[in-house]
Amino acid sequence: MKLFLSITLITITHILNKGIIIMQGDKRFITFSYTNLFIYTAIITTIVYSAILLQEKLRFTKRFLFFLFLQSLFVLSMGYRSPLIILIGGVVIVFLIIDNGYFNNIKKFFTPDKLLILIVAFTTMSAISYYRVSQQYDPNKFFKNIDFNNLEDKPYLKPIMPTLAVFRYDQQVILKLIEETENNHLFGKLAITNFLTILPGKQLGVRNKIGEIVDARKLPDGTPWSITPTLQGALFVDGGYIAVYIGFFIVGFFAEFLKKLMVSKKDPFTITIYSLFIINTLMLIHTGYYDLLFFILLVLIILLKFITYRINFKIHEN
């Protein structure tokens, strides 16, 4: 049902924008909150269902793979990579967890077929980025820190250049952040910025705040451009090297805590929480602090677990 509503709302959003959003440049920024809510709700239910399916049958059915493919296409059509990464990455992590006996045989992670899937996924994400940029800009000028002239005799590298360019730019942003905030840290103010966006009025998110600090170009309404600071960059802005150390310690602590919780419980919802945490933590390498949406999705999973278990309790009680 959630998948049907998600696909329906995505279709309506395309119709209202008079075209498929991924093919319309910056129109991907003009989406609707209720559409995004159902997109992510459908993603969470898909990941939970994948865990249930694998625990029962130890494999994905053709029907599930077909709907996963269909859902991926519709999510991709919105022009953002993050929902697609969470959807596919979440399902893949769930598969790896259960297929490896909840990490009892971690060597199976590094088989040639899984490595090939990882390479294909990485190349696909980068190619999507290149296509999205080419809709409105000249990629050779947009990715200024890459000399595309050197790629004429290496065309096989071109699809992954956008991602490599972004990773290099991330390091340039970190250098700029260190220069601007070394003796002027925000002492935690950046960490709560995303939460403040739910308050009435116009509030800058973390990435817009970073854009303001590095003096990035501004949108037509005067809002600083959204710049991804990486997790270490965001932590440094809030408290320097000490904050970087403490922040990574906290992330590592919760990763180990959730892993042990998942292994002990082995229920689909705990597996989904761990999967969501891991895929979003990997994304922090580029994006910085967890988005507010991440915490909303955690609450959503807990609510789904509560509702499901209450229904099961009522059924068995009767």
Short mmCIF file of C-alpha atoms in Angstrom, two decimals:
data_model
loop_
_atom_site.label_atom_id
_atom_site.label_comp_id
_atom_site.label_asym_id
_atom_site.label_seq_id
_atom_site.Cartn_x
_atom_site.Cartn_y
_atom_site.Cartn_z
CA MET A 1 0.00 0.00 0.00
CA LYS A 2 2.79 2.46 0.96
CA LEU A 3 4.63 1.63 -2.28
CA PHE A 4 1.45 2.24 -4.31
CA LEU A 5 0.86 5.61 -2.60
CA SER A 6 4.51 6.54 -3.08
CA ILE A 7 4.44 5.76 -6.81
CA THR A 8 1.11 7.57 -7.20
CA LEU A 9 2.39 10.73 -5.46
CA ILE A 10 5.62 10.67 -7.48
CA THR A 11 3.56 10.45 -10.67
CA ILE A 12 1.32 13.35 -9.55
CA THR A 13 4.43 15.39 -8.68
CA HIS A 14 5.81 14.84 -12.19
CA ILE A 15 2.48 15.87 -13.73
CA LEU A 16 2.32 19.06 -11.63
CA ASN A 17 5.90 19.89 -12.68
CA LYS A 18 5.00 19.15 -16.33
CA GLY A 19 7.68 16.54 -16.86
CA ILE A 20 9.95 13.96 -15.23
CA ILE A 21 11.88 15.91 -12.59
CA ILE A 22 15.28 14.27 -13.12
CA MET A 23 15.22 15.63 -16.67
CA GLN A 24 14.34 19.18 -15.59
CA GLY A 25 17.52 20.43 -13.89
CA ASP A 26 16.93 22.40 -10.69
CA LYS A 27 13.21 21.56 -10.62
CA ARG A 28 14.23 18.66 -8.40
CA PHE A 29 14.29 21.26 -5.60
CA ILE A 30 10.57 21.95 -6.19
CA THR A 31 9.07 18.85 -4.62
CA PHE A 32 6.32 18.36 -2.08
CA SER A 33 6.83 17.34 1.55
CA TYR A 34 4.02 14.78 1.56
CA THR A 35 5.50 13.13 -1.55
CA ASN A 36 8.91 12.84 0.14
CA LEU A 37 7.27 11.50 3.32
CA PHE A 38 5.57 8.66 1.46
CA ILE A 39 8.71 7.97 -0.60
CA TYR A 40 10.74 7.39 2.55
CA THR A 41 7.93 5.52 4.29
CA ALA A 42 7.77 3.15 1.33
CA ILE A 43 11.57 2.76 1.46
CA ILE A 44 11.48 1.79 5.13
CA THR A 45 8.66 -0.71 4.64
CA THR A 46 10.57 -2.24 1.70
CA ILE A 47 13.70 -2.71 3.83
CA VAL A 48 11.66 -4.24 6.68
CA TYR A 49 9.90 -6.56 4.22
CA SER A 50 13.24 -7.60 2.70
CA ALA A 51 14.42 -8.65 6.17
CA ILE A 52 11.22 -10.63 6.78
CA LEU A 53 11.48 -12.29 3.38
CA LEU A 54 15.12 -13.30 3.83
CA GLN A 55 14.54 -14.61 7.35
CA GLU A 56 11.72 -16.81 6.08
CA LYS A 57 13.08 -17.94 2.70
CA LEU A 58 16.79 -16.93 2.75
CA ARG A 59 16.39 -15.49 -0.75
CA PHE A 60 14.53 -12.76 -2.61
CA THR A 61 11.56 -13.73 -4.76
CA LYS A 62 11.33 -12.59 -8.37
CA ARG A 63 8.23 -10.61 -7.46
CA PHE A 64 10.11 -8.70 -4.73
CA LEU A 65 13.04 -7.95 -7.07
CA PHE A 66 10.62 -6.68 -9.72
CA PHE A 67 8.92 -4.29 -7.29
CA LEU A 68 12.31 -3.21 -5.93
CA PHE A 69 13.40 -2.38 -9.48
CA LEU A 70 10.13 -0.50 -10.14
CA GLN A 71 10.39 1.42 -6.87
CA SER A 72 14.03 2.31 -7.65
CA LEU A 73 13.08 3.76 -11.03
CA PHE A 74 10.36 5.95 -9.52
CA VAL A 75 12.63 7.11 -6.67
CA LEU A 76 15.40 7.89 -9.17
CA SER A 77 13.00 9.91 -11.31
CA MET A 78 12.81 12.52 -8.51
CA GLY A 79 16.41 13.54 -9.22
CA TYR A 80 17.97 12.76 -5.83
CA ARG A 81 20.52 10.05 -5.12
CA SER A 82 20.05 9.81 -1.33
CA PRO A 83 16.63 8.03 -1.35
CA LEU A 84 17.92 5.55 -3.94
CA ILE A 85 21.10 4.93 -1.94
CA ILE A 86 19.06 4.34 1.23
CA LEU A 87 16.65 2.00 -0.61
CA ILE A 88 19.20 -0.13 -2.46
CA GLY A 89 21.94 0.20 0.16
CA GLY A 90 19.53 -0.70 2.94
CA VAL A 91 18.28 -3.82 1.17
CA VAL A 92 21.84 -4.88 0.27
CA ILE A 93 23.02 -4.47 3.87
CA VAL A 94 20.06 -6.51 5.12
CA PHE A 95 20.95 -9.22 2.60
CA LEU A 96 24.61 -9.24 3.65
CA ILE A 97 23.71 -9.39 7.35
CA ILE A 98 21.32 -12.33 7.03
CA ASP A 99 23.30 -14.11 4.29
CA ASN A 100 26.39 -13.99 6.53
CA GLY A 101 24.58 -15.34 9.56
CA TYR A 102 24.51 -11.95 11.30
CA PHE A 103 28.26 -11.41 10.69
CA ASN A 104 29.36 -14.91 11.72
CA ASN A 105 31.19 -15.34 8.40
CA ILE A 106 32.35 -11.89 7.41
CA LYS A 107 34.73 -13.22 4.72
CA LYS A 108 31.72 -13.79 2.47
CA PHE A 109 31.38 -10.00 2.22
CA PHE A 110 34.33 -9.82 -0.16
CA THR A 111 33.33 -12.24 -2.90
CA PRO A 112 33.93 -11.16 -6.54
CA ASP A 113 30.20 -10.89 -7.32
CA LYS A 114 29.56 -8.49 -4.41
CA LEU A 115 32.62 -6.45 -5.40
CA LEU A 116 31.27 -6.21 -8.95
CA ILE A 117 27.86 -5.05 -7.64
CA LEU A 118 29.62 -2.37 -5.58
CA ILE A 119 31.58 -1.12 -8.59
CA VAL A 120 28.44 -1.02 -10.77
CA ALA A 121 26.51 0.85 -8.04
CA PHE A 122 29.34 3.37 -7.58
CA THR A 123 29.58 3.98 -11.34
CA THR A 124 25.80 4.29 -11.68
CA MET A 125 25.56 6.90 -8.89
CA SER A 126 28.37 8.91 -10.45
CA ALA A 127 26.82 8.68 -13.94
CA ILE A 128 23.51 9.95 -12.52
CA SER A 129 25.37 12.91 -11.02
CA TYR A 130 27.04 13.66 -14.37
CA TYR A 131 23.70 13.47 -16.20
CA ARG A 132 21.95 15.68 -13.63
CA VAL A 133 24.64 18.35 -13.91
CA SER A 134 24.61 18.20 -17.72
CA GLN A 135 20.91 19.12 -17.72
CA GLN A 136 21.73 22.69 -16.73
CA TYR A 137 25.51 23.20 -16.76
CA ASP A 138 28.60 22.37 -18.77
CA PRO A 139 30.17 19.49 -16.74
CA ASN A 140 33.68 20.52 -17.85
CA LYS A 141 33.14 23.90 -16.16
CA PHE A 142 31.01 22.66 -13.27
CA PHE A 143 33.63 20.16 -12.08
CA LYS A 144 36.42 22.74 -12.10
CA ASN A 145 38.86 20.67 -10.07
CA ILE A 146 39.02 17.95 -12.74
CA ASP A 147 40.79 18.43 -16.08
CA PHE A 148 38.53 16.58 -18.48
CA ASN A 149 41.02 17.09 -21.32
CA ASN A 150 43.20 14.42 -19.73
CA LEU A 151 40.34 11.94 -20.04
CA GLU A 152 40.09 11.96 -23.83
CA ASP A 153 42.23 8.81 -24.09
CA LYS A 154 40.63 7.29 -20.95
CA PRO A 155 36.86 7.38 -21.61
CA TYR A 156 36.26 4.59 -19.09
CA LEU A 157 37.12 7.03 -16.27
CA LYS A 158 34.62 9.68 -17.33
CA PRO A 159 31.54 8.14 -15.60
CA ILE A 160 33.22 8.21 -12.16
CA MET A 161 34.84 11.65 -12.47
CA PRO A 162 31.91 13.53 -10.87
CA THR A 163 32.20 11.47 -7.69
CA LEU A 164 35.97 11.82 -7.55
CA ALA A 165 35.59 15.56 -8.18
CA VAL A 166 33.14 15.81 -5.28
CA PHE A 167 35.48 13.90 -2.94
CA ARG A 168 38.31 16.24 -3.86
CA TYR A 169 36.09 19.29 -3.41
CA ASP A 170 35.08 17.98 0.04
CA GLN A 171 38.72 18.19 1.12
CA GLN A 172 38.94 21.74 -0.23
CA VAL A 173 35.84 22.64 1.80
CA ILE A 174 37.40 21.15 4.95
CA LEU A 175 40.53 23.25 4.42
CA LYS A 176 38.37 26.37 4.05
CA LEU A 177 36.36 25.48 7.18
CA ILE A 178 39.57 25.05 9.21
CA GLU A 179 40.80 28.44 8.04
CA GLU A 180 37.50 30.17 8.86
CA THR A 181 36.64 28.51 12.19
CA GLU A 182 39.92 27.41 13.84
CA ASN A 183 39.58 30.08 16.51
CA ASN A 184 35.86 30.67 16.11
CA HIS A 185 34.03 27.38 16.67
CA LEU A 186 30.24 27.19 16.97
CA PHE A 187 30.34 24.87 20.03
CA GLY A 188 27.46 22.62 19.03
CA LYS A 189 25.26 25.20 17.32
CA LEU A 190 25.79 23.58 13.92
CA ALA A 191 24.77 20.16 15.27
CA ILE A 192 21.29 21.41 16.24
CA THR A 193 20.78 23.51 13.10
CA ASN A 194 18.84 20.84 11.18
CA PHE A 195 16.48 20.41 14.15
CA LEU A 196 15.80 24.15 14.23
CA THR A 197 14.47 24.03 10.65
CA ILE A 198 11.18 22.63 11.97
CA LEU A 199 10.54 25.89 13.85
CA PRO A 200 8.31 28.57 12.28
CA GLY A 201 10.02 30.95 9.88
CA LYS A 202 12.95 30.47 7.58
CA GLN A 203 15.88 28.57 9.13
CA LEU A 204 19.13 27.60 7.40
CA GLY A 205 20.00 23.90 7.42
CA VAL A 206 23.50 22.60 8.23
CA ARG A 207 24.66 22.54 4.62
CA ASN A 208 23.39 26.06 3.96
CA LYS A 209 25.21 27.20 7.11
CA ILE A 210 28.38 25.63 5.73
CA GLY A 211 27.75 27.45 2.44
CA GLU A 212 27.50 30.68 4.42
CA ILE A 213 30.80 30.01 6.22
CA VAL A 214 32.76 29.20 3.04
CA ASP A 215 31.09 32.12 1.22
CA ALA A 216 29.45 29.96 -1.44
CA ARG A 217 27.25 31.42 -4.17
CA LYS A 218 23.68 32.24 -3.24
CA LEU A 219 20.34 31.06 -4.57
CA PRO A 220 18.00 33.64 -6.16
CA ASP A 221 16.25 34.15 -2.80
CA GLY A 222 19.57 34.97 -1.08
CA THR A 223 19.95 31.60 0.66
CA PRO A 224 23.59 30.36 0.70
CA TRP A 225 24.22 27.40 -1.57
CA SER A 226 24.05 23.99 0.11
CA ILE A 227 27.61 22.70 0.64
CA THR A 228 28.42 19.24 2.03
CA PRO A 229 31.10 19.54 4.74
CA THR A 230 31.87 15.82 5.42
CA LEU A 231 31.42 14.61 9.00
CA GLN A 232 34.91 15.66 10.10
CA GLY A 233 34.36 19.12 8.62
CA ALA A 234 31.05 19.62 10.43
CA LEU A 235 32.53 18.40 13.72
CA PHE A 236 35.53 20.70 13.37
CA VAL A 237 33.24 23.71 12.89
CA ASP A 238 31.48 22.82 16.15
CA GLY A 239 34.52 22.15 18.33
CA GLY A 240 37.79 21.62 16.52
CA TYR A 241 39.90 18.48 16.79
CA ILE A 242 38.40 17.48 20.13
CA ALA A 243 34.89 17.48 18.62
CA VAL A 244 36.13 15.37 15.68
CA TYR A 245 37.56 12.79 18.09
CA ILE A 246 34.46 12.69 20.32
CA GLY A 247 32.07 12.66 17.34
CA PHE A 248 33.71 9.68 15.66
CA PHE A 249 33.87 7.87 19.01
CA ILE A 250 30.10 8.33 19.47
CA VAL A 251 29.38 7.08 15.93
CA GLY A 252 31.58 4.02 16.51
CA PHE A 253 29.95 3.35 19.86
CA PHE A 254 26.43 3.35 18.41
CA ALA A 255 27.52 1.20 15.46
CA GLU A 256 28.79 -1.48 17.85
CA PHE A 257 25.82 -1.11 20.21
CA LEU A 258 23.26 -1.48 17.40
CA LYS A 259 25.18 -4.43 15.95
CA LYS A 260 25.05 -6.30 19.26
CA LEU A 261 21.38 -5.38 19.69
CA MET A 262 20.58 -6.67 16.20
CA VAL A 263 22.50 -9.94 16.70
CA SER A 264 20.73 -10.59 20.01
CA LYS A 265 17.20 -9.78 18.79
CA LYS A 266 17.36 -10.74 15.09
CA ASP A 267 13.94 -9.20 14.42
CA PRO A 268 13.30 -7.40 11.07
CA PHE A 269 12.84 -3.97 12.64
CA THR A 270 16.13 -4.02 14.59
CA ILE A 271 17.90 -5.23 11.44
CA THR A 272 16.31 -2.33 9.53
CA ILE A 273 17.43 0.19 12.17
CA TYR A 274 20.99 -1.12 11.96
CA SER A 275 20.87 -1.09 8.17
CA LEU A 276 19.54 2.48 8.11
CA PHE A 277 22.21 3.60 10.59
CA ILE A 278 25.06 2.04 8.60
CA ILE A 279 23.99 3.35 5.18
CA ASN A 280 23.42 6.87 6.56
CA THR A 281 26.74 6.78 8.42
CA LEU A 282 28.51 5.88 5.19
CA MET A 283 26.79 8.85 3.55
CA LEU A 284 28.17 11.13 6.29
CA ILE A 285 31.60 10.73 4.70
CA HIS A 286 30.26 13.24 2.19
CA THR A 287 27.21 14.95 3.66
CA GLY A 288 28.20 15.79 7.25
CA TYR A 289 25.71 15.55 10.14
CA TYR A 290 22.71 13.22 10.02
CA ASP A 291 19.73 14.91 8.40
CA LEU A 292 16.58 15.44 10.43
CA LEU A 293 14.95 12.91 8.10
CA PHE A 294 17.24 10.18 9.50
CA PHE A 295 15.79 10.62 12.99
CA ILE A 296 12.24 10.79 11.59
CA LEU A 297 12.84 7.45 9.85
CA LEU A 298 14.13 5.91 13.09
CA VAL A 299 10.95 7.00 14.86
CA LEU A 300 8.91 5.64 11.94
CA ILE A 301 10.57 2.21 12.23
CA ILE A 302 9.89 2.11 15.98
CA LEU A 303 6.24 3.07 15.39
CA LEU A 304 5.88 0.37 12.72
CA LYS A 305 7.37 -2.17 15.12
CA PHE A 306 5.02 -1.10 17.91
CA ILE A 307 1.93 -1.21 15.67
CA THR A 308 2.89 -4.57 14.14
CA TYR A 309 3.59 -6.18 17.50
CA ARG A 310 0.35 -4.81 18.94
CA ILE A 311 -1.60 -6.30 16.03
CA ASN A 312 0.13 -9.66 16.52
CA PHE A 313 -0.61 -9.54 20.25
CA LYS A 314 -4.31 -8.82 19.64
CA ILE A 315 -4.52 -11.69 17.12
CA HIS A 316 -2.92 -14.18 19.50
CA GLU A 317 -4.99 -12.85 22.41
CA ASN A 318 -8.19 -13.59 20.54
#
